[in-house]
PDB file of C-alpha atoms in Angstrom:
ATOM      1  CA  MET A   1       0.000   0.000   0.000  1.00 50.00           C
ATOM      2  CA  SER A   2       1.180   3.547  -0.540  1.00 47.00           C
ATOM      3  CA  ASP A   3       1.097   6.706   1.492  1.00 48.00           C
ATOM      4  CA  TYR A   4      -1.623   8.938   0.185  1.00 43.00           C
ATOM      5  CA  LYS A   5      -2.807  12.394   1.152  1.00 46.00           C
ATOM      6  CA  ARG A   6      -6.461  13.269   0.896  1.00 46.00           C
ATOM      7  CA  PRO A   7      -7.482  15.631  -1.921  1.00 45.00           C
ATOM      8  CA  GLN A   8      -8.166  19.219  -0.986  1.00 46.00           C
ATOM      9  CA  HIS A   9     -11.708  20.471  -1.474  1.00 42.00           C
ATOM     10  CA  VAL A  10     -11.202  23.940  -2.907  1.00 41.00           C
ATOM     11  CA  VAL A  11     -13.895  26.610  -3.182  1.00 40.00           C
ATOM     12  CA  THR A  12     -14.251  27.656  -6.794  1.00 43.00           C
ATOM     13  CA  THR A  13     -14.190  31.261  -7.960  1.00 40.00           C
ATOM     14  CA  GLY A  14     -17.796  30.983  -9.084  1.00 46.00           C
ATOM     15  CA  GLU A  15     -19.012  30.009  -5.635  1.00 46.00           C
ATOM     16  CA  SER A  16     -20.751  33.288  -4.810  1.00 39.00           C
ATOM     17  CA  SER A  17     -22.767  33.404  -8.033  1.00 44.00           C
ATOM     18  CA  THR A  18     -23.643  29.728  -7.701  1.00 47.00           C
ATOM     19  CA  CYS A  19     -24.838  30.348  -4.163  1.00 48.00           C
ATOM     20  CA  LEU A  20     -27.138  33.127  -5.295  1.00 37.00           C
ATOM     21  CA  GLN A  21     -28.662  30.833  -7.898  1.00 46.00           C
ATOM     22  CA  GLU A  22     -29.020  27.826  -5.594  1.00 43.00           C
ATOM     23  CA  ILE A  23     -30.303  29.616  -2.507  1.00 37.00           C
ATOM     24  CA  SER A  24     -33.227  31.031  -4.461  1.00 39.00           C
ATOM     25  CA  LYS A  25     -34.454  27.531  -5.288  1.00 46.00           C
ATOM     26  CA  PRO A  26     -36.583  25.581  -2.822  1.00 41.00           C
ATOM     27  CA  SER A  27     -34.941  22.324  -1.894  1.00 45.00           C
ATOM     28  CA  ARG A  28     -35.574  19.362   0.323  1.00 48.00           C
ATOM     29  CA  LEU A  29     -31.992  19.633   1.550  1.00 41.00           C
ATOM     30  CA  ILE A  30     -32.694  22.775   3.537  1.00 40.00           C
ATOM     31  CA  ARG A  31     -35.172  20.792   5.634  1.00 44.00           C
ATOM     32  CA  ARG A  32     -32.714  17.966   6.227  1.00 54.00           C
ATOM     33  CA  ARG A  33     -29.820  19.340   8.242  1.00 61.00           C
ATOM     34  CA  CYS A  34     -27.203  17.375  10.151  1.00 74.00           C
ATOM     35  CA  ARG A  35     -27.072  14.473   7.743  1.00 86.00           C
ATOM     36  CA  CYS A  36     -24.263  12.027   7.037  1.00 91.00           C
ATOM     37  CA  ILE A  37     -23.592  11.430   3.343  1.00 94.00           C
ATOM     38  CA  SER A  38     -20.969   8.946   2.174  1.00 95.00           C
ATOM     39  CA  VAL A  39     -19.432   8.863  -1.300  1.00 96.00           C
ATOM     40  CA  SER A  40     -17.538   5.750  -2.345  1.00 96.00           C
ATOM     41  CA  GLY A  41     -15.952   4.497  -5.525  1.00 95.00           C
ATOM     42  CA  PRO A  42     -12.644   3.714  -7.236  1.00 92.00           C
ATOM     43  CA  ASP A  43     -10.033   6.311  -8.151  1.00 89.00           C
ATOM     44  CA  GLY A  44     -11.125   8.330 -11.156  1.00 88.00           C
ATOM     45  CA  SER A  45     -14.851   8.004 -10.448  1.00 92.00           C
ATOM     46  CA  GLY A  46     -15.229  11.717  -9.657  1.00 92.00           C
ATOM     47  CA  LYS A  47     -15.692  11.539  -5.878  1.00 94.00           C
ATOM     48  CA  SER A  48     -13.885  14.803  -5.154  1.00 92.00           C
ATOM     49  CA  SER A  49     -15.812  16.745  -7.812  1.00 93.00           C
ATOM     50  CA  GLN A  50     -19.205  15.443  -6.676  1.00 95.00           C
ATOM     51  CA  ILE A  51     -18.389  16.023  -3.004  1.00 95.00           C
ATOM     52  CA  GLU A  52     -17.416  19.611  -3.735  1.00 95.00           C
ATOM     53  CA  ALA A  53     -20.724  20.120  -5.571  1.00 93.00           C
ATOM     54  CA  MET A  54     -22.640  18.736  -2.578  1.00 92.00           C
ATOM     55  CA  ARG A  55     -20.616  20.792  -0.116  1.00 92.00           C
ATOM     56  CA  LEU A  56     -21.330  23.983  -2.031  1.00 92.00           C
ATOM     57  CA  ARG A  57     -25.008  23.153  -2.391  1.00 89.00           C
ATOM     58  CA  LEU A  58     -25.402  22.552   1.344  1.00 89.00           C
ATOM     59  CA  LYS A  59     -23.425  25.672   2.176  1.00 89.00           C
ATOM     60  CA  CYS A  60     -25.576  27.786  -0.101  1.00 87.00           C
ATOM     61  CA  GLU A  61     -28.641  26.586   1.764  1.00 81.00           C
ATOM     62  CA  GLY A  62     -27.338  27.717   5.126  1.00 84.00           C
ATOM     63  CA  ASP A  63     -25.687  24.508   6.306  1.00 87.00           C
ATOM     64  CA  LYS A  64     -22.045  24.249   7.364  1.00 88.00           C
ATOM     65  CA  PRO A  65     -21.023  20.873   5.947  1.00 92.00           C
ATOM     66  CA  VAL A  66     -17.845  19.162   7.045  1.00 93.00           C
ATOM     67  CA  VAL A  67     -15.941  16.989   4.560  1.00 94.00           C
ATOM     68  CA  ILE A  68     -14.023  14.085   6.084  1.00 92.00           C
ATOM     69  CA  TRP A  69     -11.600  11.956   4.090  1.00 90.00           C
ATOM     70  CA  MET A  70     -10.937   8.478   5.436  1.00 87.00           C
ATOM     71  CA  ARG A  71      -9.291   5.319   4.277  1.00 86.00           C
ATOM     72  CA  LEU A  72      -7.982   2.231   6.035  1.00 85.00           C
ATOM     73  CA  GLY A  73      -4.377   2.944   6.988  1.00 80.00           C
ATOM     74  CA  TYR A  74      -4.393   6.584   5.886  1.00 78.00           C
ATOM     75  CA  THR A  75      -6.256   8.414   8.643  1.00 76.00           C
ATOM     76  CA  PRO A  76      -4.472  11.430  10.198  1.00 71.00           C
ATOM     77  CA  GLY A  77      -3.433   9.379  13.219  1.00 71.00           C
ATOM     78  CA  ILE A  78      -1.830   6.652  11.106  1.00 71.00           C
ATOM     79  CA  ASN A  79      -0.094   9.145   8.805  1.00 68.00           C
ATOM     80  CA  CYS A  80       1.350  10.956  11.832  1.00 71.00           C
ATOM     81  CA  ALA A  81       2.560   7.662  13.317  1.00 66.00           C
ATOM     82  CA  LYS A  82       4.222   6.713  10.019  1.00 64.00           C
ATOM     83  CA  SER A  83       6.068  10.031   9.865  1.00 65.00           C
ATOM     84  CA  LEU A  84       7.335   9.694  13.435  1.00 64.00           C
ATOM     85  CA  LEU A  85       8.442   6.091  12.923  1.00 59.00           C
ATOM     86  CA  ARG A  86      10.364   7.055   9.793  1.00 60.00           C
ATOM     87  CA  VAL A  87      12.182   9.766  11.759  1.00 59.00           C
ATOM     88  CA  PHE A  88      13.302   7.362  14.484  1.00 59.00           C
ATOM     89  CA  MET A  89      13.699   4.132  12.505  1.00 61.00           C
ATOM     90  CA  GLY A  90      15.039   5.500   9.244  1.00 58.00           C
ATOM     91  CA  SER A  91      15.740   2.909   6.562  1.00 60.00           C
ATOM     92  CA  LYS A  92      14.236   0.103   8.656  1.00 61.00           C
ATOM     93  CA  LEU A  93      10.833   1.285   7.421  1.00 61.00           C
ATOM     94  CA  PRO A  94       9.915   1.393   3.721  1.00 59.00           C
ATOM     95  CA  THR A  95       9.666   4.735   1.996  1.00 60.00           C
ATOM     96  CA  ALA A  96       6.336   6.100   0.846  1.00 57.00           C
ATOM     97  CA  GLY A  97       4.862   4.278  -2.119  1.00 57.00           C
ATOM     98  CA  ASN A  98       4.945   0.718  -3.389  1.00 63.00           C
ATOM     99  CA  SER A  99       8.303  -0.971  -2.998  1.00 58.00           C
ATOM    100  CA  ARG A 100       9.906  -4.388  -2.581  1.00 66.00           C
ATOM    101  CA  HIS A 101      10.786  -3.457   0.990  1.00 59.00           C
ATOM    102  CA  ARG A 102       7.132  -2.804   1.782  1.00 66.00           C
ATOM    103  CA  SER A 103       5.977  -5.998   0.078  1.00 69.00           C
ATOM    104  CA  ARG A 104       8.572  -8.027   1.959  1.00 74.00           C
ATOM    105  CA  LEU A 105       7.491  -6.576   5.307  1.00 72.00           C
ATOM    106  CA  MET A 106       3.816  -7.248   4.623  1.00 73.00           C
ATOM    107  CA  ARG A 107       4.541 -10.888   3.827  1.00 79.00           C
ATOM    108  CA  ASN A 108       5.459 -11.290   7.481  1.00 81.00           C
ATOM    109  CA  PRO A 109       2.163 -12.297   9.202  1.00 84.00           C
ATOM    110  CA  SER A 110       3.086 -10.635  12.508  1.00 86.00           C
ATOM    111  CA  VAL A 111       3.881  -7.299  10.854  1.00 81.00           C
ATOM    112  CA  ARG A 112       0.807  -7.481   8.637  1.00 87.00           C
ATOM    113  CA  TRP A 113      -1.567  -8.362  11.485  1.00 91.00           C
ATOM    114  CA  LEU A 114      -0.126  -5.622  13.707  1.00 87.00           C
ATOM    115  CA  TRP A 115      -0.487  -3.060  10.936  1.00 86.00           C
ATOM    116  CA  LEU A 116      -4.057  -4.135  10.178  1.00 90.00           C
ATOM    117  CA  GLY A 117      -5.049  -4.117  13.848  1.00 90.00           C
ATOM    118  CA  VAL A 118      -3.705  -0.602  14.423  1.00 87.00           C
ATOM    119  CA  ALA A 119      -5.210   0.677  11.154  1.00 90.00           C
ATOM    120  CA  ILE A 120      -8.662  -0.739  11.981  1.00 91.00           C
ATOM    121  CA  ALA A 121      -8.565   0.665  15.534  1.00 89.00           C
ATOM    122  CA  ASP A 122      -7.625   4.117  14.254  1.00 88.00           C
ATOM    123  CA  LEU A 123     -10.338   3.969  11.586  1.00 90.00           C
ATOM    124  CA  LEU A 124     -12.960   3.191  14.242  1.00 88.00           C
ATOM    125  CA  VAL A 125     -11.755   6.155  16.314  1.00 86.00           C
ATOM    126  CA  THR A 126     -12.175   8.302  13.202  1.00 85.00           C
ATOM    127  CA  LEU A 127     -15.730   7.022  12.752  1.00 85.00           C
ATOM    128  CA  VAL A 128     -16.600   7.850  16.352  1.00 84.00           C
ATOM    129  CA  VAL A 129     -14.828  11.186  16.772  1.00 85.00           C
ATOM    130  CA  ARG A 130     -14.369  12.849  13.395  1.00 86.00           C
ATOM    131  CA  VAL A 131     -17.771  11.812  11.993  1.00 88.00           C
ATOM    132  CA  ARG A 132     -20.076  11.844  15.009  1.00 88.00           C
ATOM    133  CA  VAL A 133     -18.809  14.994  16.732  1.00 88.00           C
ATOM    134  CA  PRO A 134     -19.446  17.444  13.829  1.00 88.00           C
ATOM    135  CA  LYS A 135     -22.896  15.931  13.354  1.00 87.00           C
ATOM    136  CA  LEU A 136     -23.688  16.418  17.056  1.00 86.00           C
ATOM    137  CA  GLN A 137     -22.548  20.023  16.653  1.00 87.00           C
ATOM    138  CA  GLY A 138     -25.193  20.583  13.984  1.00 88.00           C
ATOM    139  CA  HIS A 139     -23.161  20.074  10.814  1.00 89.00           C
ATOM    140  CA  SER A 140     -23.903  17.824   7.907  1.00 92.00           C
ATOM    141  CA  VAL A 141     -21.008  15.447   7.299  1.00 94.00           C
ATOM    142  CA  ILE A 142     -19.870  14.380   3.841  1.00 95.00           C
ATOM    143  CA  CYS A 143     -17.539  11.382   3.939  1.00 94.00           C
ATOM    144  CA  ASP A 144     -15.028  11.089   1.113  1.00 94.00           C
ATOM    145  CA  ARG A 145     -14.780   7.267   1.232  1.00 94.00           C
ATOM    146  CA  TYR A 146     -16.321   5.334   4.082  1.00 93.00           C
ATOM    147  CA  PHE A 147     -16.650   1.864   5.569  1.00 91.00           C
ATOM    148  CA  TRP A 148     -17.197   0.185   2.177  1.00 93.00           C
ATOM    149  CA  ASP A 149     -13.969   1.588   0.726  1.00 95.00           C
ATOM    150  CA  SER A 150     -12.040   0.094   3.633  1.00 94.00           C
ATOM    151  CA  LEU A 151     -13.648  -3.275   2.885  1.00 94.00           C
ATOM    152  CA  VAL A 152     -12.412  -2.982  -0.693  1.00 95.00           C
ATOM    153  CA  ASP A 153      -8.904  -2.056   0.469  1.00 94.00           C
ATOM    154  CA  ARG A 154      -8.837  -5.118   2.714  1.00 93.00           C
ATOM    155  CA  ARG A 155      -9.999  -7.404  -0.087  1.00 94.00           C
ATOM    156  CA  VAL A 156      -7.476  -6.010  -2.587  1.00 93.00           C
ATOM    157  CA  TYR A 157      -4.373  -5.672  -0.391  1.00 91.00           C
ATOM    158  CA  PHE A 158      -4.968  -8.392   2.227  1.00 92.00           C
ATOM    159  CA  PRO A 159      -7.189 -11.023   0.563  1.00 93.00           C
ATOM    160  CA  THR A 160      -6.192 -13.826   2.951  1.00 92.00           C
ATOM    161  CA  ASP A 161      -6.855 -11.899   6.171  1.00 93.00           C
ATOM    162  CA  LEU A 162     -10.579 -12.565   6.450  1.00 94.00           C
ATOM    163  CA  TRP A 163     -10.510 -11.825  10.192  1.00 94.00           C
ATOM    164  CA  ALA A 164      -9.840  -8.155   9.412  1.00 93.00           C
ATOM    165  CA  GLU A 165     -13.114  -7.815   7.480  1.00 93.00           C
ATOM    166  CA  SER A 166     -15.006  -9.463  10.322  1.00 94.00           C
ATOM    167  CA  ILE A 167     -13.584  -6.936  12.800  1.00 93.00           C
ATOM    168  CA  LEU A 168     -14.288  -4.070  10.411  1.00 92.00           C
ATOM    169  CA  ARG A 169     -17.926  -5.084  10.072  1.00 93.00           C
ATOM    170  CA  ARG A 170     -18.414  -5.576  13.811  1.00 93.00           C
ATOM    171  CA  GLY A 171     -16.674  -2.321  14.616  1.00 91.00           C
ATOM    172  CA  PHE A 172     -18.779  -0.398  12.134  1.00 91.00           C
ATOM    173  CA  ASN A 173     -21.986  -1.940  13.489  1.00 90.00           C
ATOM    174  CA  TRP A 174     -21.000  -0.987  17.037  1.00 90.00           C
ATOM    175  CA  PHE A 175     -19.362   2.407  16.551  1.00 86.00           C
ATOM    176  CA  GLY A 176     -20.048   3.624  13.041  1.00 86.00           C
ATOM    177  CA  LEU A 177     -22.680   6.118  12.016  1.00 87.00           C
ATOM    178  CA  LYS A 178     -24.999   4.770   9.357  1.00 89.00           C
ATOM    179  CA  PRO A 179     -25.141   7.386   6.586  1.00 92.00           C
ATOM    180  CA  THR A 180     -28.414   9.020   5.663  1.00 91.00           C
ATOM    181  CA  ILE A 181     -27.476   8.277   2.078  1.00 93.00           C
ATOM    182  CA  SER A 182     -24.605   6.214   0.672  1.00 95.00           C
ATOM    183  CA  ILE A 183     -23.539   6.880  -2.906  1.00 96.00           C
ATOM    184  CA  LEU A 184     -21.380   4.473  -4.907  1.00 97.00           C
ATOM    185  CA  LEU A 185     -19.868   5.914  -8.085  1.00 96.00           C
ATOM    186  CA  LEU A 186     -19.036   3.277 -10.685  1.00 95.00           C
ATOM    187  CA  LEU A 187     -17.598   3.452 -14.201  1.00 93.00           C
ATOM    188  CA  PRO A 188     -15.826   1.117 -16.650  1.00 93.00           C
ATOM    189  CA  LEU A 189     -12.264   0.136 -15.769  1.00 89.00           C
ATOM    190  CA  GLU A 190     -10.778   1.700 -18.908  1.00 90.00           C
ATOM    191  CA  GLU A 191     -12.365   5.090 -18.176  1.00 90.00           C
ATOM    192  CA  ALA A 192     -11.349   4.940 -14.509  1.00 86.00           C
ATOM    193  CA  MET A 193      -7.741   4.218 -15.492  1.00 86.00           C
ATOM    194  CA  ARG A 194      -7.731   7.014 -18.070  1.00 88.00           C
ATOM    195  CA  ARG A 195      -8.989   9.544 -15.525  1.00 84.00           C
ATOM    196  CA  SER A 196      -6.635   8.305 -12.814  1.00 80.00           C
ATOM    197  CA  ASP A 197      -3.632   8.499 -15.130  1.00 79.00           C
ATOM    198  CA  ALA A 198      -4.635  12.026 -16.142  1.00 81.00           C
ATOM    199  CA  LYS A 199      -4.522  13.056 -12.473  1.00 77.00           C
ATOM    200  CA  ALA A 200      -0.938  11.761 -12.221  1.00 71.00           C
ATOM    201  CA  GLU A 201      -1.395  10.087  -8.849  1.00 71.00           C
ATOM    202  CA  PRO A 202       1.922   9.988  -6.940  1.00 64.00           C
ATOM    203  CA  PHE A 203       1.543   6.327  -5.925  1.00 69.00           C
ATOM    204  CA  PRO A 204      -0.878   4.653  -8.354  1.00 74.00           C
ATOM    205  CA  ASP A 205      -2.073   1.082  -7.915  1.00 80.00           C
ATOM    206  CA  THR A 206      -0.873  -1.587 -10.281  1.00 84.00           C
ATOM    207  CA  VAL A 207      -3.150  -2.545 -13.162  1.00 87.00           C
ATOM    208  CA  ALA A 208      -3.924  -5.819 -11.382  1.00 90.00           C
ATOM    209  CA  ASP A 209      -4.945  -3.988  -8.193  1.00 90.00           C
ATOM    210  CA  ARG A 210      -7.084  -1.504 -10.135  1.00 90.00           C
ATOM    211  CA  THR A 211      -8.844  -4.367 -11.902  1.00 92.00           C
ATOM    212  CA  GLN A 212      -9.501  -6.204  -8.652  1.00 94.00           C
ATOM    213  CA  ARG A 213     -10.697  -2.988  -7.033  1.00 93.00           C
ATOM    214  CA  GLN A 214     -13.273  -2.545  -9.798  1.00 93.00           C
ATOM    215  CA  ILE A 215     -14.488  -6.100  -9.263  1.00 94.00           C
ATOM    216  CA  GLU A 216     -14.857  -5.569  -5.516  1.00 96.00           C
ATOM    217  CA  TYR A 217     -16.713  -2.263  -5.855  1.00 96.00           C
ATOM    218  CA  ARG A 218     -19.169  -3.797  -8.313  1.00 94.00           C
ATOM    219  CA  ALA A 219     -19.678  -6.738  -5.971  1.00 94.00           C
ATOM    220  CA  LEU A 220     -20.458  -4.324  -3.118  1.00 92.00           C
ATOM    221  CA  GLY A 221     -22.961  -2.491  -5.297  1.00 91.00           C
ATOM    222  CA  THR A 222     -24.770  -5.779  -5.811  1.00 92.00           C
ATOM    223  CA  GLU A 223     -24.566  -7.236  -2.301  1.00 89.00           C
ATOM    224  CA  ASP A 224     -25.343  -4.123  -0.236  1.00 90.00           C
ATOM    225  CA  PRO A 225     -28.787  -2.591  -0.899  1.00 91.00           C
ATOM    226  CA  SER A 226     -27.950   0.505   1.153  1.00 91.00           C
ATOM    227  CA  LEU A 227     -25.538   1.659  -1.561  1.00 94.00           C
ATOM    228  CA  LEU A 228     -27.092   3.823  -4.272  1.00 95.00           C
ATOM    229  CA  VAL A 229     -25.144   3.080  -7.440  1.00 95.00           C
ATOM    230  CA  VAL A 230     -24.587   6.012  -9.802  1.00 96.00           C
ATOM    231  CA  ASP A 231     -23.109   5.736 -13.304  1.00 95.00           C
ATOM    232  CA  ALA A 232     -20.035   7.982 -13.063  1.00 95.00           C
ATOM    233  CA  SER A 233     -18.976   7.552 -16.687  1.00 93.00           C
ATOM    234  CA  ARG A 234     -21.289  10.412 -17.728  1.00 93.00           C
ATOM    235  CA  PRO A 235     -20.338  14.114 -17.709  1.00 93.00           C
ATOM    236  CA  LEU A 236     -19.858  15.567 -14.220  1.00 91.00           C
ATOM    237  CA  ASP A 237     -22.912  17.842 -14.428  1.00 92.00           C
ATOM    238  CA  GLU A 238     -25.191  14.913 -15.302  1.00 94.00           C
ATOM    239  CA  VAL A 239     -23.848  12.876 -12.392  1.00 94.00           C
ATOM    240  CA  SER A 240     -24.235  15.868 -10.071  1.00 93.00           C
ATOM    241  CA  ALA A 241     -27.845  16.352 -11.160  1.00 93.00           C
ATOM    242  CA  GLU A 242     -28.666  12.710 -10.443  1.00 94.00           C
ATOM    243  CA  ILE A 243     -27.070  12.901  -6.991  1.00 92.00           C
ATOM    244  CA  ALA A 244     -29.049  16.065  -6.247  1.00 89.00           C
ATOM    245  CA  ARG A 245     -32.246  14.186  -7.066  1.00 89.00           C
ATOM    246  CA  LEU A 246     -31.213  11.323  -4.774  1.00 85.00           C
ATOM    247  CA  LEU A 247     -30.630  13.754  -1.955  1.00 77.00           C
TER     248      LEU A 247
END
């Protein structure tokens, strides 16, 4: 797995004019404050763009939405721990990104199980603190990736560690906040790879991992009825309009 920093959600220059247009329109969203909305999907599916559209829409209607990015093994706590360990342990730890050193370490069951246990525990803390607290404070919460994306990461990177998925599911049932609406953005593998390559990700997955990730996301869309599947291969404005109707 590679170190990855969450995308920044930047306010566009046209925000003020968009707000004036949106706030004049009646909407069901204004009557549904303090919601939790999750957006899942593979890289290149347009999650960041659609989340920014939702954030702006909610903000224009008087809400103060909070966007939270989460992923198994890449929460702020884990990223901070990685940085500190690299300072003190130096070359004993692999550098950021995919490498033979990292693959060799993860083949060691003890190292892999320790890493998974810490990553799952930190993810559950994120679900409890970073998601629940803003909602209790009166904010809507938009989750850039959620529980389902962590399931996919487990299945792609650690396919033999079935115990980790069991703990993830139990932990989410006990501590997680069930979203008001869960959106799953899907698109063909070729289009997802084209978009991802255009973004020039610093640590892209291998083609094999991308393919398996697509398979797992499509399986989730079939097996979990709480996920609302949206065709993300269409233009961004069409996808945004469909999501607005779902909301």
